[in-house]
Amino acid sequence: GVEAYIGSWDTDPLDDPVIWQAAVSQMFFSIGVCFGIMTAYSSYREEKEGVFTDAVVIATCNSLVSILAGFVVFTAIGVLANDLGFSFDDLSLAGPGLVFIAYPAALDQLDTAPNFFSLLFFFTIFFLALDSAFSIVEVVVASIHDVPSVTRNIPRWIVVFYVCLLAFIFGIWYTLDNGLYMLDIVDYYLNNFVMIGIGCLECIAVAWVYGYEESKEKLGVKSVMIFNAFHLAALCFSALFLAVLPKHNIPIGFCMWPLFSFSGFIGAYCTSSSSSSDTFYHLVFSGGMDKLIVIMKNNEFGEKEASASYSFILHTWALLIKYIVPMLLFILLCTGASANFDDPYEGYAGAFQNIGVLEVTIAYLILSFFMLAGINLYADMEPEAIRYDEIAYGEKKTKSAKIELDETHPSDNAVTST
């Protein structure tokens, strides 16, 4: 098992974009990003509390536990394959087959208390599913309960009850004869096409949409429009050549990315109305990144000067979120979709694939609705968000600018604290 896990290396599958897409979606799911989980949890923190250390600890611990889990699974399956005389590749290492067939069979081979460890294993699986449900339900409940005009006088437990009731009703579908196939299809399309797409849109929202007005004031409307237009062209043309056109156009796709980006930067810099020496900096970190860098520094260090190492990591993170991550996620989304059209997932019939496509369509329609209606739904919280930006920038430090957290329901400040 250990030999199969880390002893032999086969790099050929890395040429398949579906492998990278699956890896990214697994990391998103494992850490809890792009589900709204971290956003909901962060709404319970103090709004001036730093998040850098927590983010590093969570990501590091998640990776370490994943590596440890790999050793646990591969060693157990390796022992089972050896005892039964099977090839390692003949045993399932994913999905329900691993959890309910292969791993319990491996536990049954133990010389000491196999029933006890099997019972312990299934108790662990049960509580794992339970606390995963906690986090997902909390996202929905917090999002609904944070709408003052809808749930101002509705107790939180009522919202929780109806959310869980609806989840239970929809979950009945997965207990039917074809429920396992439904679960597999929904899980695949959700993780590979909805989560990755939302991750790309979140990066665009926070790095390009947020802070757009401030960028226009600092650099000029023409400069910002040129900068954004060229980067949008880089996004579209790179995905076109990498995902849609034949594979021999892949080098062209990767050349389109820096070509359009660099051209947009030169055009924006030359047309900028700013005469400040910081024009270069404000252009590179235009949009929301300039504001977020200031906010995160103030949250971590307050009035003190940020350390050089922290400043370097923070600016590197900002560059990745603004330029690299959304581009890579969009390319993975397009290449994954193209590969799925050529070779449908697990060879399922068209009816099952259509269910996955319908799921993705509904998810993006819901997202579009909240993008259009969300501003009005959370309008009562807008003044607090504005004051918070002013505090973070040091432009206004008066008692009237202080944000009062609602002690009875801290997640009422979800927009401002996240």
Coordinates of C-alpha atoms in Angstrom, one line a residue:
G1 CA 0.0 0.0 0.0
V2 CA 2.8 2.4 0.9
E3 CA 4.5 1.5 -2.4
A4 CA 1.4 2.3 -4.3
Y5 CA 0.9 5.6 -2.4
I6 CA 4.4 7.2 -2.5
G7 CA 6.8 4.5 -3.9
S8 CA 5.9 4.8 -7.6
W9 CA 5.3 7.9 -9.7
D10 CA 3.3 8.1 -12.9
T11 CA 3.2 11.6 -14.3
D12 CA 1.2 10.7 -17.5
P13 CA -2.2 11.4 -15.8
L14 CA -1.0 15.0 -15.2
D15 CA -1.6 15.7 -18.9
D16 CA -5.3 15.2 -18.3
P17 CA -7.1 18.5 -17.2
V18 CA -9.8 16.5 -15.4
I19 CA -7.1 15.3 -12.9
W20 CA -6.3 18.9 -12.0
Q21 CA -9.9 19.9 -11.9
A22 CA -10.7 17.0 -9.5
A23 CA -7.7 18.0 -7.3
V24 CA -8.8 21.6 -7.1
S25 CA -12.4 20.8 -6.3
Q26 CA -11.3 18.3 -3.6
M27 CA -9.2 21.0 -2.0
F28 CA -12.1 23.4 -2.1
F29 CA -14.4 20.9 -0.6
S30 CA -12.0 19.7 2.1
I31 CA -11.1 23.2 3.3
G32 CA -14.7 24.5 2.9
V33 CA -14.2 27.4 0.5
C34 CA -16.6 28.3 -2.3
F35 CA -19.4 26.8 -0.2
G36 CA -19.9 29.9 1.9
I37 CA -18.8 27.9 5.0
M38 CA -15.8 30.1 5.8
T39 CA -17.8 33.2 5.1
A40 CA -20.5 32.1 7.5
Y41 CA -17.9 31.1 10.2
S42 CA -16.0 34.3 9.8
S43 CA -19.2 36.3 10.5
Y44 CA -18.9 35.2 14.1
R45 CA -15.5 36.8 14.6
E46 CA -14.6 40.2 15.8
E47 CA -14.6 42.5 12.7
K48 CA -11.1 43.9 13.5
E49 CA -9.6 40.5 14.2
G50 CA -6.9 39.2 11.8
V51 CA -7.4 36.1 9.7
F52 CA -3.9 35.5 8.4
T53 CA -2.8 33.0 11.1
D54 CA -6.1 31.2 11.1
A55 CA -6.0 30.8 7.3
V56 CA -2.4 29.4 7.4
V57 CA -3.2 27.0 10.2
I58 CA -6.4 25.7 8.6
A59 CA -4.9 25.1 5.2
T60 CA -1.7 23.5 6.7
C61 CA -3.6 21.2 9.0
N62 CA -6.0 20.2 6.2
S63 CA -3.1 19.2 4.0
L64 CA -1.3 17.3 6.8
V65 CA -4.4 15.3 7.7
S66 CA -5.1 14.5 4.1
I67 CA -1.6 13.1 3.7
L68 CA -2.0 11.1 6.9
A69 CA -5.4 9.8 5.6
G70 CA -3.7 8.7 2.4
F71 CA -1.3 6.5 4.4
V72 CA -4.2 5.1 6.5
V73 CA -6.2 4.1 3.4
F74 CA -3.4 2.8 1.2
T75 CA -1.8 0.7 3.9
A76 CA -5.2 -0.8 4.9
I77 CA -6.1 -1.6 1.3
G78 CA -2.6 -2.9 0.6
V79 CA -2.9 -5.4 3.5
L80 CA -6.3 -6.5 2.3
A81 CA -5.1 -7.0 -1.3
N82 CA -2.2 -9.0 0.0
D83 CA -4.3 -11.2 2.3
L84 CA -6.9 -11.9 -0.4
G85 CA -4.5 -12.4 -3.2
F86 CA -5.9 -9.5 -5.3
S87 CA -4.0 -6.9 -7.2
F88 CA -4.0 -3.5 -5.5
D89 CA -5.6 -1.9 -8.6
D90 CA -8.5 -4.4 -8.3
L91 CA -9.8 -2.8 -5.1
S92 CA -11.9 0.4 -4.9
L93 CA -10.1 3.5 -3.5
A94 CA -12.9 6.0 -3.9
G95 CA -16.5 6.7 -3.0
P96 CA -18.9 4.3 -1.2
G97 CA -16.9 1.3 -2.3
L98 CA -14.0 2.4 -0.2
V99 CA -16.1 3.4 2.9
F100 CA -18.6 0.6 3.0
I101 CA -16.8 -2.4 1.3
A102 CA -13.0 -2.2 1.1
Y103 CA -12.0 -0.5 4.3
P104 CA -14.4 -2.5 6.5
A105 CA -13.1 -5.7 4.9
A106 CA -9.5 -4.5 5.8
L107 CA -10.6 -3.9 9.4
D108 CA -12.0 -7.4 9.5
Q109 CA -8.5 -8.7 8.9
L110 CA -7.2 -7.3 12.2
D111 CA -6.0 -9.8 14.8
T112 CA -7.2 -7.8 17.7
A113 CA -10.8 -6.6 18.3
P114 CA -11.8 -6.2 14.6
N115 CA -15.5 -5.7 15.6
F116 CA -14.5 -2.9 18.0
F117 CA -12.5 -1.0 15.4
S118 CA -15.2 -1.5 12.8
L119 CA -17.8 0.0 15.2
L120 CA -15.4 2.8 16.0
F121 CA -14.8 3.4 12.2
F122 CA -18.5 3.7 11.4
F123 CA -19.2 5.9 14.4
T124 CA -16.5 8.2 13.1
I125 CA -18.1 8.2 9.6
F126 CA -21.4 9.0 11.2
F127 CA -20.1 12.0 13.2
L128 CA -18.1 13.2 10.2
A129 CA -21.3 13.3 8.1
L130 CA -23.1 15.1 11.0
D131 CA -20.5 17.9 11.5
S132 CA -20.3 18.3 7.7
A133 CA -24.1 18.9 7.8
F134 CA -23.6 21.4 10.6
S135 CA -21.4 23.6 8.4
I136 CA -23.5 23.4 5.3
V137 CA -26.8 24.1 7.2
E138 CA -25.1 27.0 8.9
V139 CA -24.3 28.6 5.5
V140 CA -28.0 28.5 4.5
V141 CA -29.3 29.5 7.9
A142 CA -26.9 32.5 8.3
S143 CA -27.6 33.7 4.7
I144 CA -31.4 33.7 5.3
H145 CA -31.3 35.0 8.9
D146 CA -29.0 37.9 7.9
V147 CA -31.8 39.4 5.7
P148 CA -33.4 41.8 8.2
S149 CA -36.4 42.5 6.0
V150 CA -37.2 38.7 5.8
T151 CA -36.4 37.3 9.2
R152 CA -36.3 40.3 11.6
N153 CA -39.0 38.8 13.9
I154 CA -38.5 35.1 13.1
P155 CA -36.6 33.0 15.7
R156 CA -33.5 31.4 14.5
W157 CA -34.6 27.8 15.4
I158 CA -37.5 28.1 13.0
V159 CA -35.2 29.0 10.1
V160 CA -33.0 26.0 11.1
F161 CA -36.0 23.7 11.3
Y162 CA -37.3 24.5 7.8
V163 CA -33.9 24.4 6.2
C164 CA -33.3 20.9 7.7
L165 CA -36.7 19.8 6.7
L166 CA -36.2 20.8 3.1
A167 CA -32.8 19.2 3.1
F168 CA -34.4 16.0 4.4
I169 CA -37.1 16.0 1.8
F170 CA -34.6 16.5 -1.1
G171 CA -32.3 13.9 0.5
I172 CA -35.0 11.2 0.2
W173 CA -34.1 11.0 -3.5
Y174 CA -30.7 9.5 -2.7
T175 CA -32.3 6.6 -0.8
L176 CA -34.1 5.3 -3.9
D177 CA -32.8 2.4 -6.1
N178 CA -30.8 4.8 -8.3
G179 CA -29.9 7.1 -5.4
L180 CA -26.2 6.1 -5.5
Y181 CA -25.9 7.1 -9.1
M182 CA -27.7 10.4 -8.4
L183 CA -25.4 11.1 -5.5
D184 CA -22.3 10.5 -7.7
I185 CA -23.6 12.7 -10.5
V186 CA -24.6 15.5 -8.3
D187 CA -21.4 15.4 -6.3
Y188 CA -19.3 15.4 -9.5
Y189 CA -21.0 18.3 -11.2
L190 CA -21.3 20.3 -8.0
N191 CA -17.6 20.0 -7.2
N192 CA -16.1 20.3 -10.7
F193 CA -18.3 22.9 -12.3
V194 CA -20.2 24.8 -9.6
M195 CA -17.5 25.2 -6.9
I196 CA -14.7 26.0 -9.4
G197 CA -16.9 28.5 -11.2
I198 CA -17.9 30.2 -8.0
G199 CA -14.3 30.3 -6.9
C200 CA -13.4 32.1 -10.1
L201 CA -16.3 34.6 -9.7
E202 CA -15.4 35.2 -6.1
C203 CA -11.8 36.2 -7.2
I204 CA -13.2 38.5 -9.9
A205 CA -15.7 40.1 -7.5
V206 CA -13.2 40.8 -4.7
A207 CA -10.3 41.8 -7.0
W208 CA -12.0 43.6 -9.9
V209 CA -15.5 44.6 -8.9
Y210 CA -14.9 45.6 -5.3
G211 CA -13.1 48.9 -5.2
Y212 CA -13.9 49.7 -8.8
E213 CA -15.1 53.2 -8.1
E214 CA -12.0 54.0 -6.0
S215 CA -9.7 52.8 -8.8
K216 CA -11.5 55.1 -11.3
E217 CA -10.9 58.1 -9.0
K218 CA -7.2 57.2 -8.6
L219 CA -6.3 56.2 -12.1
G220 CA -9.1 57.6 -14.3
V221 CA -12.0 56.0 -16.1
K222 CA -10.2 55.4 -19.4
S223 CA -7.2 53.7 -17.7
V224 CA -9.4 51.4 -15.7
M225 CA -11.6 50.5 -18.6
I226 CA -8.5 49.6 -20.8
F227 CA -7.0 47.6 -18.0
N228 CA -10.1 45.6 -17.3
A229 CA -11.0 45.0 -21.0
F230 CA -7.5 43.6 -21.9
H231 CA -7.6 41.2 -18.9
L232 CA -11.1 40.1 -19.8
A233 CA -9.8 39.4 -23.3
A234 CA -6.9 37.5 -21.9
L235 CA -9.3 35.3 -19.9
C236 CA -11.6 34.6 -22.9
F237 CA -8.9 34.0 -25.5
S238 CA -6.8 31.8 -23.3
A239 CA -9.7 29.6 -22.4
L240 CA -10.7 29.5 -26.1
F241 CA -7.4 28.2 -27.3
L242 CA -6.8 25.9 -24.3
A243 CA -10.3 24.3 -24.0
V244 CA -12.2 24.6 -27.3
L245 CA -9.7 24.5 -30.1
P246 CA -7.5 21.4 -30.9
K247 CA -4.7 20.5 -28.6
H248 CA -1.9 21.9 -30.8
N249 CA -3.1 25.4 -30.0
I250 CA -2.3 25.0 -26.3
P251 CA 1.0 27.1 -26.6
I252 CA -1.0 29.8 -28.3
G253 CA -3.4 29.9 -25.4
F254 CA -0.7 30.3 -22.9
C255 CA 0.9 33.0 -25.0
M256 CA -2.4 34.9 -25.2
W257 CA -2.5 35.3 -21.4
P258 CA 0.6 37.4 -20.8
L259 CA 0.3 39.1 -24.2
F260 CA -3.1 40.6 -23.5
S261 CA -2.3 41.2 -19.8
F262 CA 0.9 43.1 -20.5
S263 CA -0.7 45.1 -23.3
G264 CA -3.5 46.1 -21.0
F265 CA -1.1 47.2 -18.3
I266 CA 0.9 49.4 -20.7
G267 CA -2.2 50.9 -22.2
A268 CA -3.7 51.6 -18.7
Y269 CA -0.4 53.1 -17.4
C270 CA 0.0 55.4 -20.4
T271 CA -3.6 56.7 -20.2
S272 CA -3.7 57.0 -16.4
S273 CA -4.8 60.5 -15.2
S274 CA -2.8 60.0 -12.0
S275 CA 0.5 61.8 -11.6
S276 CA 1.4 60.2 -8.3
S277 CA 4.5 58.2 -7.9
D278 CA 2.3 55.3 -6.7
T279 CA 0.5 55.0 -10.0
F280 CA 2.3 51.7 -10.8
Y281 CA 1.3 50.2 -7.4
H282 CA -2.3 51.4 -7.6
L283 CA -2.6 49.9 -11.1
V284 CA -1.2 46.5 -10.2
F285 CA -3.3 46.3 -7.1
S286 CA -6.3 48.1 -8.5
G287 CA -9.8 47.2 -7.6
G288 CA -10.4 45.6 -4.3
M289 CA -6.9 44.3 -3.6
D290 CA -5.6 47.7 -2.7
K291 CA -8.3 48.1 -0.1
L292 CA -8.1 44.6 1.2
I293 CA -4.3 44.9 1.7
V294 CA -4.9 47.9 3.9
I295 CA -7.7 46.3 5.8
M296 CA -5.8 43.1 6.5
K297 CA -2.7 44.9 7.6
N298 CA -4.7 47.0 10.0
N299 CA -6.5 44.0 11.4
E300 CA -3.3 42.2 12.1
F301 CA -1.0 45.0 13.3
G302 CA -3.3 48.0 14.0
E303 CA -1.3 51.2 14.1
K304 CA 2.0 49.3 14.0
E305 CA 4.1 48.8 10.9
A306 CA 3.5 45.4 9.2
S307 CA 6.5 43.1 9.2
A308 CA 8.4 42.7 5.9
S309 CA 7.6 38.9 5.7
Y310 CA 3.9 39.5 6.3
S311 CA 3.8 42.3 3.7
F312 CA 5.5 40.1 1.1
I313 CA 3.1 37.2 1.7
L314 CA 0.1 39.6 1.6
H315 CA 1.1 41.2 -1.7
T316 CA 1.9 37.8 -3.2
W317 CA -1.6 36.6 -2.1
A318 CA -3.1 39.7 -3.7
L319 CA -1.4 39.1 -7.0
L320 CA -2.5 35.5 -7.1
I321 CA -6.1 36.3 -6.3
K322 CA -6.2 39.1 -8.9
Y323 CA -4.3 37.7 -11.8
I324 CA -3.4 34.0 -11.5
V325 CA -6.1 32.1 -9.6
P326 CA -9.2 33.3 -11.6
M327 CA -7.4 32.6 -14.9
L328 CA -6.4 29.1 -13.8
L329 CA -9.9 28.3 -12.4
F330 CA -11.6 29.5 -15.6
I331 CA -9.2 27.5 -17.8
L332 CA -9.9 24.4 -15.6
L333 CA -13.6 25.0 -15.8
C334 CA -13.5 25.2 -19.6
T335 CA -11.1 22.3 -20.2
G336 CA -13.1 20.2 -17.8
A337 CA -16.3 20.9 -19.6
S338 CA -14.7 20.2 -23.0
A339 CA -13.3 16.9 -21.7
N340 CA -16.7 15.9 -20.2
F341 CA -18.4 16.4 -23.6
D342 CA -15.8 14.2 -25.2
D343 CA -15.9 11.5 -22.5
P344 CA -19.0 11.7 -20.3
Y345 CA -18.4 11.1 -16.6
E346 CA -18.2 7.4 -15.7
G347 CA -20.0 6.6 -18.9
Y348 CA -23.4 7.3 -17.4
A349 CA -26.3 7.5 -19.7
G350 CA -27.4 10.9 -21.2
A351 CA -30.3 11.2 -18.8
F352 CA -28.0 11.1 -15.8
Q353 CA -25.6 13.6 -17.4
N354 CA -28.5 15.9 -18.1
I355 CA -29.4 15.9 -14.4
G356 CA -25.9 17.1 -13.6
V357 CA -26.1 19.8 -16.3
L358 CA -29.5 20.8 -14.9
E359 CA -28.0 21.1 -11.4
V360 CA -25.2 23.4 -12.7
T361 CA -27.8 25.5 -14.5
I362 CA -30.0 25.9 -11.5
A363 CA -27.0 26.7 -9.3
Y364 CA -25.8 29.6 -11.6
L365 CA -29.4 30.9 -11.9
I366 CA -29.7 31.0 -8.1
L367 CA -26.3 32.8 -8.0
S368 CA -27.5 35.3 -10.7
F369 CA -30.6 36.0 -8.6
F370 CA -28.6 36.8 -5.5
M371 CA -26.2 38.9 -7.5
L372 CA -29.1 41.0 -8.7
A373 CA -31.3 41.0 -5.6
G374 CA -28.6 40.7 -2.9
I375 CA -27.9 44.4 -2.8
N376 CA -31.5 45.2 -2.0
L377 CA -31.8 42.3 0.4
Y378 CA -28.9 43.4 2.5
A379 CA -29.4 47.1 2.0
D380 CA -29.9 47.7 5.8
M381 CA -26.3 46.5 6.4
E382 CA -24.7 48.8 3.8
P383 CA -23.9 51.8 6.0
E384 CA -22.0 49.5 8.4
A385 CA -19.9 48.1 5.5
I386 CA -19.1 51.7 4.4
R387 CA -18.0 52.7 7.9
Y388 CA -15.9 49.6 8.3
D389 CA -14.0 50.6 5.1
E390 CA -13.5 54.0 6.5
I391 CA -12.1 52.7 9.8
A392 CA -9.7 50.3 8.0
Y393 CA -8.4 53.1 5.8
G394 CA -8.0 55.4 8.7
E395 CA -10.1 58.1 7.0
K396 CA -12.6 58.4 9.8
K397 CA -12.0 57.4 13.4
T398 CA -14.9 58.7 15.4
K399 CA -17.1 57.1 17.9
S400 CA -20.0 57.3 15.4
A401 CA -18.0 55.1 13.0
K402 CA -17.7 52.2 15.4
I403 CA -19.7 49.2 14.3
E404 CA -21.9 47.6 17.0
L405 CA -22.0 43.9 16.8
D406 CA -25.3 42.2 17.6
E407 CA -24.5 40.0 20.5
T408 CA -27.7 38.0 20.1
H409 CA -26.8 37.1 16.5
P410 CA -23.2 37.9 15.5
S411 CA -23.8 36.7 11.9
D412 CA -25.8 39.8 11.3
N413 CA -22.4 41.4 10.5
A414 CA -21.5 38.7 7.9
V415 CA -21.1 41.2 5.1
T416 CA -18.9 43.6 7.0
S417 CA -16.7 41.1 8.8
T418 CA -16.0 39.0 5.8

